[in-house]
XYZ file of C-alpha atoms in Angstrom:
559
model
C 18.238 2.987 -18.484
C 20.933 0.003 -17.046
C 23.587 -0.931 -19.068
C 23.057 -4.006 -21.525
C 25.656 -6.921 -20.536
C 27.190 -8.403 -23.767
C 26.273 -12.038 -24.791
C 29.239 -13.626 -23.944
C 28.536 -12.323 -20.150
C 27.229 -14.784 -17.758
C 23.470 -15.202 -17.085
C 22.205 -11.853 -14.942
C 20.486 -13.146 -11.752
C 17.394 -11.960 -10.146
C 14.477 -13.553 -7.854
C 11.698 -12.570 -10.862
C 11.867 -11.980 -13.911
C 9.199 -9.928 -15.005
C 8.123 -9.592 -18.878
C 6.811 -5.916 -19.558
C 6.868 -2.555 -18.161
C 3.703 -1.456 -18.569
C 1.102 -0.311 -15.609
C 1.002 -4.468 -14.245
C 4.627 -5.129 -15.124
C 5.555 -2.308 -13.140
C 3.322 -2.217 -10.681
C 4.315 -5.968 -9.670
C 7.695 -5.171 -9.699
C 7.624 -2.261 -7.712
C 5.264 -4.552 -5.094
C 8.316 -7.245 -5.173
C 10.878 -4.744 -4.700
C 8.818 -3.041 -1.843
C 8.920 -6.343 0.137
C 12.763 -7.131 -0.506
C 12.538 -8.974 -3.549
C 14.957 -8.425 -6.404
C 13.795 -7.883 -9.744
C 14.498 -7.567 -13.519
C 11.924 -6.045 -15.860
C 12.463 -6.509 -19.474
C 10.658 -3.689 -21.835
C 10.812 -3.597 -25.524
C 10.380 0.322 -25.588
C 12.773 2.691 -25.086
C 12.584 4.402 -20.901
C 10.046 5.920 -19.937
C 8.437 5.550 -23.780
C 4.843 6.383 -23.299
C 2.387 3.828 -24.557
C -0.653 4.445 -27.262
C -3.619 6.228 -25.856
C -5.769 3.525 -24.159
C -6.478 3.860 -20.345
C -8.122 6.731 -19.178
C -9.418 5.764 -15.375
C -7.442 4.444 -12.621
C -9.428 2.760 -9.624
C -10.268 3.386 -6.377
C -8.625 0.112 -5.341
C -5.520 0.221 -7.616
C -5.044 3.885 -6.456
C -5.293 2.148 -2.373
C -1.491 -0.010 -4.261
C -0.666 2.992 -5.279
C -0.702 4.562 -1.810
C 0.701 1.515 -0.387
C 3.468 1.802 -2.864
C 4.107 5.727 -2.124
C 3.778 6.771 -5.748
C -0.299 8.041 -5.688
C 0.413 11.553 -4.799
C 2.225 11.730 -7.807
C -0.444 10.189 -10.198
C -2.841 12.196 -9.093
C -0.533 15.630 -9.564
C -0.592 14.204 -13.194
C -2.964 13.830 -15.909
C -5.925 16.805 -16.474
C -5.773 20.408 -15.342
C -6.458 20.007 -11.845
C -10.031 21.591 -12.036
C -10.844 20.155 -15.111
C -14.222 17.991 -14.786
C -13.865 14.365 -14.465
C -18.174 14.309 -15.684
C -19.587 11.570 -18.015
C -21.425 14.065 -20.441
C -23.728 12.961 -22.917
C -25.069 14.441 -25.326
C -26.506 14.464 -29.112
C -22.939 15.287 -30.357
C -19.645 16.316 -28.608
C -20.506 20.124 -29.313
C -24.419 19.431 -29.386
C -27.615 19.601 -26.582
C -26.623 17.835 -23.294
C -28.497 15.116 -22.600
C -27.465 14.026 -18.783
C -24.456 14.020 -16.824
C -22.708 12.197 -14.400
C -20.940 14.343 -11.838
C -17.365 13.166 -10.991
C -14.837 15.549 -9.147
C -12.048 16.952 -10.869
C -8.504 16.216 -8.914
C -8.319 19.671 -7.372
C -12.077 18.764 -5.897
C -11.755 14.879 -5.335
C -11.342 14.733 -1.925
C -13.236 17.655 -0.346
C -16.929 17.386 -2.742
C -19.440 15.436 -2.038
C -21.325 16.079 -5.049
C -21.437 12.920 -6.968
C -22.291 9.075 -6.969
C -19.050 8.550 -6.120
C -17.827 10.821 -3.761
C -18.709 8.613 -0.285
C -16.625 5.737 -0.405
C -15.136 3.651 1.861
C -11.517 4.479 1.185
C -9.006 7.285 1.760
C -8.177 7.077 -2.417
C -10.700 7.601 -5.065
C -10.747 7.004 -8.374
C -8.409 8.831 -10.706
C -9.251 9.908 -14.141
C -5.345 9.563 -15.877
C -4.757 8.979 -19.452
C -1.874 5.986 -19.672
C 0.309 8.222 -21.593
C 0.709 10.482 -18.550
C 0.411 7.478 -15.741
C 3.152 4.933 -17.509
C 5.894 7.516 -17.220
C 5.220 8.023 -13.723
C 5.197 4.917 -12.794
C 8.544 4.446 -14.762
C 10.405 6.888 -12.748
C 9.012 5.611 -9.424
C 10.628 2.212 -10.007
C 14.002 3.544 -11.241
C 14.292 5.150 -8.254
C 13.982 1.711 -6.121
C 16.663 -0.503 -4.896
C 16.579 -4.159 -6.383
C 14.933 -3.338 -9.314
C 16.646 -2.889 -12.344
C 14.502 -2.089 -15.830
C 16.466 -3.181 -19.013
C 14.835 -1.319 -22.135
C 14.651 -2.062 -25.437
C 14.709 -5.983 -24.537
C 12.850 -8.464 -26.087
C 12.127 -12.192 -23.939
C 12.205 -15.074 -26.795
C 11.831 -17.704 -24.338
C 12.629 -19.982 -21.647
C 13.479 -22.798 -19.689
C 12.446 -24.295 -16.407
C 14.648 -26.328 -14.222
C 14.392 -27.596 -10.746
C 15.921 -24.406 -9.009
C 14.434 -21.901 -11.517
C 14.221 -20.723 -14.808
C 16.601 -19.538 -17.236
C 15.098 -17.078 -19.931
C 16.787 -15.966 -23.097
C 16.112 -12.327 -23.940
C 17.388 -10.061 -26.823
C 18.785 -7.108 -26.962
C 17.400 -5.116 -29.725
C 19.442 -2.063 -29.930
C 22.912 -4.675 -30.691
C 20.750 -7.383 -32.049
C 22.563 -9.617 -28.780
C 21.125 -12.468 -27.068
C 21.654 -13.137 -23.588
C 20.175 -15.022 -20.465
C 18.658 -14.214 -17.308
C 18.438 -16.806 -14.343
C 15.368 -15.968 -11.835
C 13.027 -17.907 -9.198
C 9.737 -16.957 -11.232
C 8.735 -15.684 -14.285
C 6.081 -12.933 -14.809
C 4.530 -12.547 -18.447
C 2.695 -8.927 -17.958
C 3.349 -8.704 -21.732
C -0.376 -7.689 -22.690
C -2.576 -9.276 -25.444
C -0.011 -10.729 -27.587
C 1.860 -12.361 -24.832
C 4.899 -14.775 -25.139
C 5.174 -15.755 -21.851
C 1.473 -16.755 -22.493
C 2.385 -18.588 -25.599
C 5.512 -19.969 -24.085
C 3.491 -21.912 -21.264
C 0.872 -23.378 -23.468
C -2.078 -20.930 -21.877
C -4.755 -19.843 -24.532
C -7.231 -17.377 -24.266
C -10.994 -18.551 -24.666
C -14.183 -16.650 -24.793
C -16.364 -14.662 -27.013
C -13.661 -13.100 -30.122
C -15.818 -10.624 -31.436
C -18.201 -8.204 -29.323
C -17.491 -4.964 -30.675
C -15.641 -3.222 -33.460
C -14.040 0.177 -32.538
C -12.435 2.839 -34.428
C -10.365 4.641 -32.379
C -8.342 8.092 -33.527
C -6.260 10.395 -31.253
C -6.838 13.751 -32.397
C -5.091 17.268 -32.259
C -8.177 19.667 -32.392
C -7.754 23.290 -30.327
C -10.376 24.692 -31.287
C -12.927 21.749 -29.755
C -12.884 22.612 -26.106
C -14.688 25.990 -26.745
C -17.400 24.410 -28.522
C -18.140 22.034 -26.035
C -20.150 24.113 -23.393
C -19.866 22.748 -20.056
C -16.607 20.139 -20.637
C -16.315 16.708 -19.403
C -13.243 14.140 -19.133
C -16.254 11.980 -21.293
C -18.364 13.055 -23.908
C -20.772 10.579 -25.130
C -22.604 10.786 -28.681
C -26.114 9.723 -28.841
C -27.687 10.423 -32.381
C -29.263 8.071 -35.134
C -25.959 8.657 -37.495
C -23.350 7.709 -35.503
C -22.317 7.302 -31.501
C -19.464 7.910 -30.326
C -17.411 8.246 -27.520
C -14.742 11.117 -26.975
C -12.053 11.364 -24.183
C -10.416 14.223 -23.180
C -6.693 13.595 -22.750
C -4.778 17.026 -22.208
C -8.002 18.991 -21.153
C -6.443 21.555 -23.561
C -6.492 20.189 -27.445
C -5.886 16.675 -27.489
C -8.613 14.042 -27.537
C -9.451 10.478 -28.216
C -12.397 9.488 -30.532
C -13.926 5.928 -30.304
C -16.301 5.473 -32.929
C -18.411 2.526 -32.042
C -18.883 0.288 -35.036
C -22.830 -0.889 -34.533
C -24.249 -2.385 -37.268
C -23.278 -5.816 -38.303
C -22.357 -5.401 -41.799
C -19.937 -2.242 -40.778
C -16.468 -3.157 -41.464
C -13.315 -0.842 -40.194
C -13.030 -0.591 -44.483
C -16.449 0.402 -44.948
C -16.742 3.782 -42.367
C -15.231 6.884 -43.014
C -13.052 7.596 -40.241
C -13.414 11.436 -41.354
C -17.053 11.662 -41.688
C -17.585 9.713 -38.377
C -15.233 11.358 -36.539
C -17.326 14.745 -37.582
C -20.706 12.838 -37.105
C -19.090 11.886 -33.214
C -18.154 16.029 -32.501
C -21.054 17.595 -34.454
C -18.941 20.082 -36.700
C -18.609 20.880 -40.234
C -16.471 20.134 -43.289
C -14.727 23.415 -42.571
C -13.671 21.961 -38.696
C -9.612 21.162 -38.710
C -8.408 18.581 -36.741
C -5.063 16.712 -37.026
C -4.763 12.983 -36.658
C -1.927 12.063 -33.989
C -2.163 8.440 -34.180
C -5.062 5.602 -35.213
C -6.134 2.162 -33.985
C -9.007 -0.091 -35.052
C -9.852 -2.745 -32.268
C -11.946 -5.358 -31.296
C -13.794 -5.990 -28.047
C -13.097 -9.405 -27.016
C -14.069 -11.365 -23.923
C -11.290 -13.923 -23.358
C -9.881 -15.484 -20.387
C -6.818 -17.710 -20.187
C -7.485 -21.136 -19.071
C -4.765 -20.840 -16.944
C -2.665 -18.219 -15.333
C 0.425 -20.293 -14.359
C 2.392 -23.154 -15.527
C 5.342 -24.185 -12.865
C 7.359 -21.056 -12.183
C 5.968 -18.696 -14.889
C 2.723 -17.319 -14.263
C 0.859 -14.605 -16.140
C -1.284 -11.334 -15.291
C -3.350 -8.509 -17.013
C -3.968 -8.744 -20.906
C -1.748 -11.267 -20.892
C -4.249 -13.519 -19.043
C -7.560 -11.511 -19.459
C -8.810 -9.209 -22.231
C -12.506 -7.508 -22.301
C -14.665 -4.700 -23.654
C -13.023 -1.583 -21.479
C -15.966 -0.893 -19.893
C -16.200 0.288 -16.140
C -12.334 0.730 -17.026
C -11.513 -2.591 -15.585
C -8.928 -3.776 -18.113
C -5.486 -2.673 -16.484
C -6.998 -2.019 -12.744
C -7.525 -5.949 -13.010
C -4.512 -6.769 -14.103
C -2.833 -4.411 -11.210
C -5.197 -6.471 -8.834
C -3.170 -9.569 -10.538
C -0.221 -7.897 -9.639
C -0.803 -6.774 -5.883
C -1.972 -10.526 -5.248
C 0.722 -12.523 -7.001
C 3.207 -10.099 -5.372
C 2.746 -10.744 -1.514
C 2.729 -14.458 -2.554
C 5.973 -14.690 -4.161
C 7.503 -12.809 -1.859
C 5.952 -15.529 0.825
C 7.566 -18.625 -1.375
C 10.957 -16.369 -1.717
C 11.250 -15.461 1.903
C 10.499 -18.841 3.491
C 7.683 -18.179 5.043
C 5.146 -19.392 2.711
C 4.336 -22.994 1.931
C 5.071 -24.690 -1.336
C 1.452 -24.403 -2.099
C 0.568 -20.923 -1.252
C 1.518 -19.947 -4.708
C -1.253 -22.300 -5.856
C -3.607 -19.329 -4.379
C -2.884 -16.760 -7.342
C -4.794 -18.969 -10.134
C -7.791 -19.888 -7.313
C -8.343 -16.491 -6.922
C -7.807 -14.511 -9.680
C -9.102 -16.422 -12.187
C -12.487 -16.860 -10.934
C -12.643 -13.261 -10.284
C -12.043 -12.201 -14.257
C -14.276 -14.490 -15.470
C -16.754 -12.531 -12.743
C -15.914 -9.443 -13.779
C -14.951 -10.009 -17.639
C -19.078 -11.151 -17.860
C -20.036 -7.767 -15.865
C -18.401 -5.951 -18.562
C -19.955 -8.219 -21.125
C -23.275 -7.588 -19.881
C -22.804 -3.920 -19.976
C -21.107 -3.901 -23.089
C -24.914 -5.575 -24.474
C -26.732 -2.759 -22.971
C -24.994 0.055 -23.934
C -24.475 -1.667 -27.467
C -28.426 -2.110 -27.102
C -28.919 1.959 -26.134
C -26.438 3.138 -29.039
C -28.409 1.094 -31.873
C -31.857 2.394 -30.386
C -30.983 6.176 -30.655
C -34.685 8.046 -31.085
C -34.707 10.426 -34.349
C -36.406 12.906 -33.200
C -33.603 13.320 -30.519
C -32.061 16.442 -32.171
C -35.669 18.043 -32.767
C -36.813 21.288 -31.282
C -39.807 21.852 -29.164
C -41.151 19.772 -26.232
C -41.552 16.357 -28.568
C -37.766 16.418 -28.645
C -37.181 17.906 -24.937
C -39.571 14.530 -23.974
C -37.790 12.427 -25.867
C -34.290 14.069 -24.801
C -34.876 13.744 -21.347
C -36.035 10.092 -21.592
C -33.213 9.254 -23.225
C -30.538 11.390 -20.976
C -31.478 9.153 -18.173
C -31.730 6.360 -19.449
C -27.906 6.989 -20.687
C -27.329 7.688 -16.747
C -28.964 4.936 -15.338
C -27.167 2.755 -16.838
C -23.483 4.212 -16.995
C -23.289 5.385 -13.707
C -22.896 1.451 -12.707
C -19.547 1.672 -14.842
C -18.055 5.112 -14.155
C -19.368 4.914 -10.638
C -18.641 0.988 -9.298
C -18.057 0.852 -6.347
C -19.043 -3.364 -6.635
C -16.307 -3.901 -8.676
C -13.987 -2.035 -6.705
C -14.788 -2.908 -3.144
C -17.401 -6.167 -3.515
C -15.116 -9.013 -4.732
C -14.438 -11.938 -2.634
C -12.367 -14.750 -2.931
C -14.032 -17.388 -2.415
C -12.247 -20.530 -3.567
C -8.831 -19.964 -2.138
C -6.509 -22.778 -0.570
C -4.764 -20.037 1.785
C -8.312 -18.525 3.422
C -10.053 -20.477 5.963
C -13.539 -19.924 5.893
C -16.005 -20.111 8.259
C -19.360 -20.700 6.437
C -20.858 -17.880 5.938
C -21.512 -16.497 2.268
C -20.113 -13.576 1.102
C -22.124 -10.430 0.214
C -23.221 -10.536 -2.943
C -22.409 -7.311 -5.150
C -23.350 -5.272 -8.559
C -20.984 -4.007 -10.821
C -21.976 -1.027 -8.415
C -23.149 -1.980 -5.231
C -21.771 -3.805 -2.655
C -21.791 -5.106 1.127
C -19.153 -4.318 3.241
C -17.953 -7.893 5.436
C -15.546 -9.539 7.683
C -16.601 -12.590 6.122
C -13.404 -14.387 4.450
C -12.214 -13.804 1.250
C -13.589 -10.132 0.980
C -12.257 -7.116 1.114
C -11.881 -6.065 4.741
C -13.575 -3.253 5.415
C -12.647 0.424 5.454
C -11.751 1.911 9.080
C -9.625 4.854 10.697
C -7.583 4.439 13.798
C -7.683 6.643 16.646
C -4.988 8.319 15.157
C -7.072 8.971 11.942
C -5.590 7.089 9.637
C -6.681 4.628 7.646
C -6.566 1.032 8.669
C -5.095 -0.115 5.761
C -1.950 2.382 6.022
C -1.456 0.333 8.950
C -0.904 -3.225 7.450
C 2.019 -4.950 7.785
C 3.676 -7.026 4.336
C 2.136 -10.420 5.813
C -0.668 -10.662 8.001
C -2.072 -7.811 10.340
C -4.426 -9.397 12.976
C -7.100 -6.407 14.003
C -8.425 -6.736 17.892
C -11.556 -5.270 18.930
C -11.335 -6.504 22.118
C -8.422 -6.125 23.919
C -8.608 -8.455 26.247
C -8.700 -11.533 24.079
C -5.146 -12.844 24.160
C -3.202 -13.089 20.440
C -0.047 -13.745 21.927
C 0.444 -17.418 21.158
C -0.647 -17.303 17.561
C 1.427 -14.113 17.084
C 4.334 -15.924 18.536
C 3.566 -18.848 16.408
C 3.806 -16.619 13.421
C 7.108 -15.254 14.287
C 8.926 -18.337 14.944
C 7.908 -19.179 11.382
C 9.551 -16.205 9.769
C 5.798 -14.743 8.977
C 5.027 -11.024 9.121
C 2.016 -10.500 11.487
C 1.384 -6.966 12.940
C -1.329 -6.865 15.535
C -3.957 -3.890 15.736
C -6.413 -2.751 18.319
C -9.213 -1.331 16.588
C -11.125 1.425 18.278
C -13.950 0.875 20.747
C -17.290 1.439 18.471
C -15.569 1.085 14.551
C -17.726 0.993 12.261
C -20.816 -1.469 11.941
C -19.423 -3.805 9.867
C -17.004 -5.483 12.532
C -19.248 -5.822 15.360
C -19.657 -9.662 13.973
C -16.198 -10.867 14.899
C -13.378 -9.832 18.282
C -10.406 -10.989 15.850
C -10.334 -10.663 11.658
C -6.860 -11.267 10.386
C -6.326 -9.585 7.034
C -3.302 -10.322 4.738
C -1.693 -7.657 3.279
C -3.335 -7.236 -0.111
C -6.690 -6.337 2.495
C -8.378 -9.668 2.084
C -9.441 -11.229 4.875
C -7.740 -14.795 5.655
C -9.776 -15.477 9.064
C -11.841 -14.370 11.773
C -13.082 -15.183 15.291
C -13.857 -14.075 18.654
C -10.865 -16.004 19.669
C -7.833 -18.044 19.043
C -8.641 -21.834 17.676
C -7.429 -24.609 19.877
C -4.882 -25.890 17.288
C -2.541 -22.550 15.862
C -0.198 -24.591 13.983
C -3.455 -26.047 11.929
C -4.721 -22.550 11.442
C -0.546 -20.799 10.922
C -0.602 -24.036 7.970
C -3.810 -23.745 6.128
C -2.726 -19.568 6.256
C 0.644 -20.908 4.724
C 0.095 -23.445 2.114
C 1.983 -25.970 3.968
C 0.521 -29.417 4.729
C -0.823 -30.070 7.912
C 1.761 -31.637 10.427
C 4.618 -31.535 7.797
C 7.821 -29.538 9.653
C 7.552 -26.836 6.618
């Protein structure tokens, strides 16, 4: 995509250096870039190379950095047919009796039905059901088309070195087999499980190794989809031989086939990937499929100790790595990327304190550990439901209907918390942070599916429209936006404050009567990745002390 410089060049230069291109690489890069911030990506595939088949679901509150970034239109005019269902199906095989479904909108649908556990949230962008094959390329093309952000492919980073005014990073070219350097402020290792930026700053992953053994084929099999019945973007397998889980990827002829491993003593060596995968859909020895690609896995939960060391941090798989369920694996790495973005660009621009960076580890990593034992916990209890599968499940006659129907919502009980969660999208909090000033007052708790909305600090702020109908959040500045719900409480000095410190700060009065969950407070400032950093029903006596603690700068130092 650029043009390699040879190895006798001098060292490219750039503000961050960010290691991979995949849905966090890029997504952090495009965040930089957005706020000014020159960039280098390095990718070992070749542009716009698609990855292997592993995300299917995008989030509610990656799609809101998607928006924010001006590329969600476009992910959500890719992916499935446009009407074809986003449901959770499951039933006794792919092709067999329907146990229980959960209703989820298909993209033509998503934003006028309200038919569905998820169709009332709090935000102008829902979920999107996008298989990473379709999304990466997307992406890709978005952030060629930006200024200050230049994507070399087929580049591999070896390693680096820090110094007091940066780092210097030696990366290979693996087309010419050349070496070269590039000089940068920060260093970003969004380079997935098998990171070497996470090797290369002496982070290691700890946690549970082993929770699950999958066997995962991508398949080429037309004549599936008429076999089905009603479709679904998710077709779960619940029979006594062997569960499975099967995700529709073109809505046409291509599909993905987990085959859970559930007994102890299974080995990937010791299943038959053919006889499962027939087991899983519920057809014959005479059913053709073809296999496009194969990948046996392991459900981990590990969690770096730490995500940064000096000027090289690290985010997504590089840092975290859990059992995919409630699809949480890349959105939290994207919500790594949206929060280490605004805060380099802080440090870079001046405006930020020498220890707001400090904020990325105090908040994020709390926040996986949070979520990567949600998943955990789930990833028990369906484990639990798979291995308890009735036999007379498949029988005819009202013993089996009984048993059928016990067992169908059971399945949706407990799944719609992870294809449904609006906790994990909307309910975390930071609550640890050096760059929030709290006031007290706990933060809702939440589920992996329920949640509170709050002004209280360190949560997500919550969802509003102005009087112009749009939503709040399309209104927030790249620092600070301070919302007024009183307009005759004067913001002028802190605002003024802000400014002569170089510090974005937009200022919005909220309409008279918004919605419940701000009657508490006059003034909630809200940074720009929608946390809130402060609230009050007016200005504190000392501005500089609050403008500081906001910052990361000491108190009374000159900055």
């Amino acid at each position: 995509m650029h043009d390699h410089p040879t190895s006798t060049s001098q060292p490219i230069e750039t503000s961050v250096l960010v290691v991979g291109a995949g849905p966090v690489g890029l997504t952090l890069a495009m965040d930089l870039a957005s706020r000014g911030i020159a960039v280098v990506v390095v990718e070992v595939r070749n542009a716009g190379e698609p990855p292997s088949v592993k995300c299917n679901h995008v989030s509610s509150r990656s799609m809101e950095v998607f928006r924010r970034l001006g590329v969600a239109q476009k992910l959500r005019d890719a992916g499935l047919p446009a009407d074809y269902p986003n449901d959770c199906a499951y039933r006794t095989t792919t092709t067999g009796i329907e146990l229980s479904r959960i209703p989820i909108p298909c993209r033509r649908d998503r934003f006028t039905t309200s038919d569905g556990p998820d169709t009332g949230w709090p935000t102008a962008e829902p979920p999107h059901r996008i298989n990473q094959i379709y999304m990466e390329p997307v992406l890709f093309a978005h952030a060629a088309g930006i200024d200050g952000l230049k994507i070399f492919n087929r580049t591999a980073f070896e390693n680096f070195e820090e110094r007091s005014d940066g780092i210097v990073a030696t990366v290979r070219n693996l087309d010419a087999d050349r070496i070269f350097q590039i000089r940068a402020d920060f260093l970003v290792g969004c380079d997935g499980a098998r990171s070497v930026v996470r090797k290369a700053i002496d982070a290691t992953l700890q946690g549970t190794p082993i929770i699950q053994r999958v066997q995962s084929t991508y398949i080429r099999a037309p004549d599936l989809l008429g076999l089905m019945g009603s479709p679904a973007w998710m077709t779960l397998s619940l029979n006594p031989r062997r569960c499975g889980t099967v995700v529709a990827i073109d809505g046409h002829e291509k599909w993905l086939v987990h085959n859970h491993l559930n007994r102890e003593d299974e080995t990937f060596e010791s299943v038959d990937r053919d006889w499962s995968i027939r087991a899983i859909l519920g057809v014959g020895s005479d059913f053709e499929y073809e296999i496009l690609s194969e990948e046996d896995w392991v459900g981990r939960r590990l969690v770096s100790g730490r995500f940064r060391k000096g000027r090289a941090f690290i985010c997504g798989d590089a840092a975290h790595l859990w059992m995919p369920y409630a699809g949480y694996g890349m959105n939290a790495g994207i919500a790594d990327a949206t929060n280490l973005a605004w805060l380099l660009a802080a440090c870079l621009q001046g405006w930020g304190g020498p220890a707001i960076l400090d904020a990325y580890e105090a908040e994020r990593l709390p926040i996986t550990e949070q979520v990567s034992h949600f998943a955990m916990d789930m990833a028990g209890k369906v484990l639990s439901q798979r291995r308890a599968v009735p036999d007379e499940i498949e029988m005819p006659g009202p013993e089996g209907d009984a048993v059928r129907k016990q067992v169908g919502q059971a399945a949706y009980d407990l799944n719609v918390q992870q294809y449904c969660c609006g906790g994990l999208n909307f309910g975390y909090f930071y609550d640890r942070s050096p760059i929030i000033v709290y006031d007290g007052e706990c933060q809702p708790s939440y589920t992996m599916a329920d949640f509170t909305p709050s002004t209280t600090p360190g949560c997500r702020v919550p969802f509003a429209r102005l009087r112009d109908g749009r939503p709040v959040y399309d209104a927030f500045g790249p620092g600070y936006t301070l919302l007024r719900f009183d307009s005759d409480v004067a913001v002028a000095p802190f605002v003024d404050l802000m400014h002569g410190g170089g510090v974005p700060i937009e200022v919005i009065d909220m309409p008279a009567g918004e919605s419940k969950e701000f009657h508490d407070r006059k003034l909630v400032l809200v940074r720009t990745d929608q946390h809130v950093a402060w609230r009050g029903d007016a200005l504190p006596a000392r501005l500089d002390s609050l403008m500081d603690a906001l910052l990361g700068k000491a108190v009374g130092s000159d900055g």
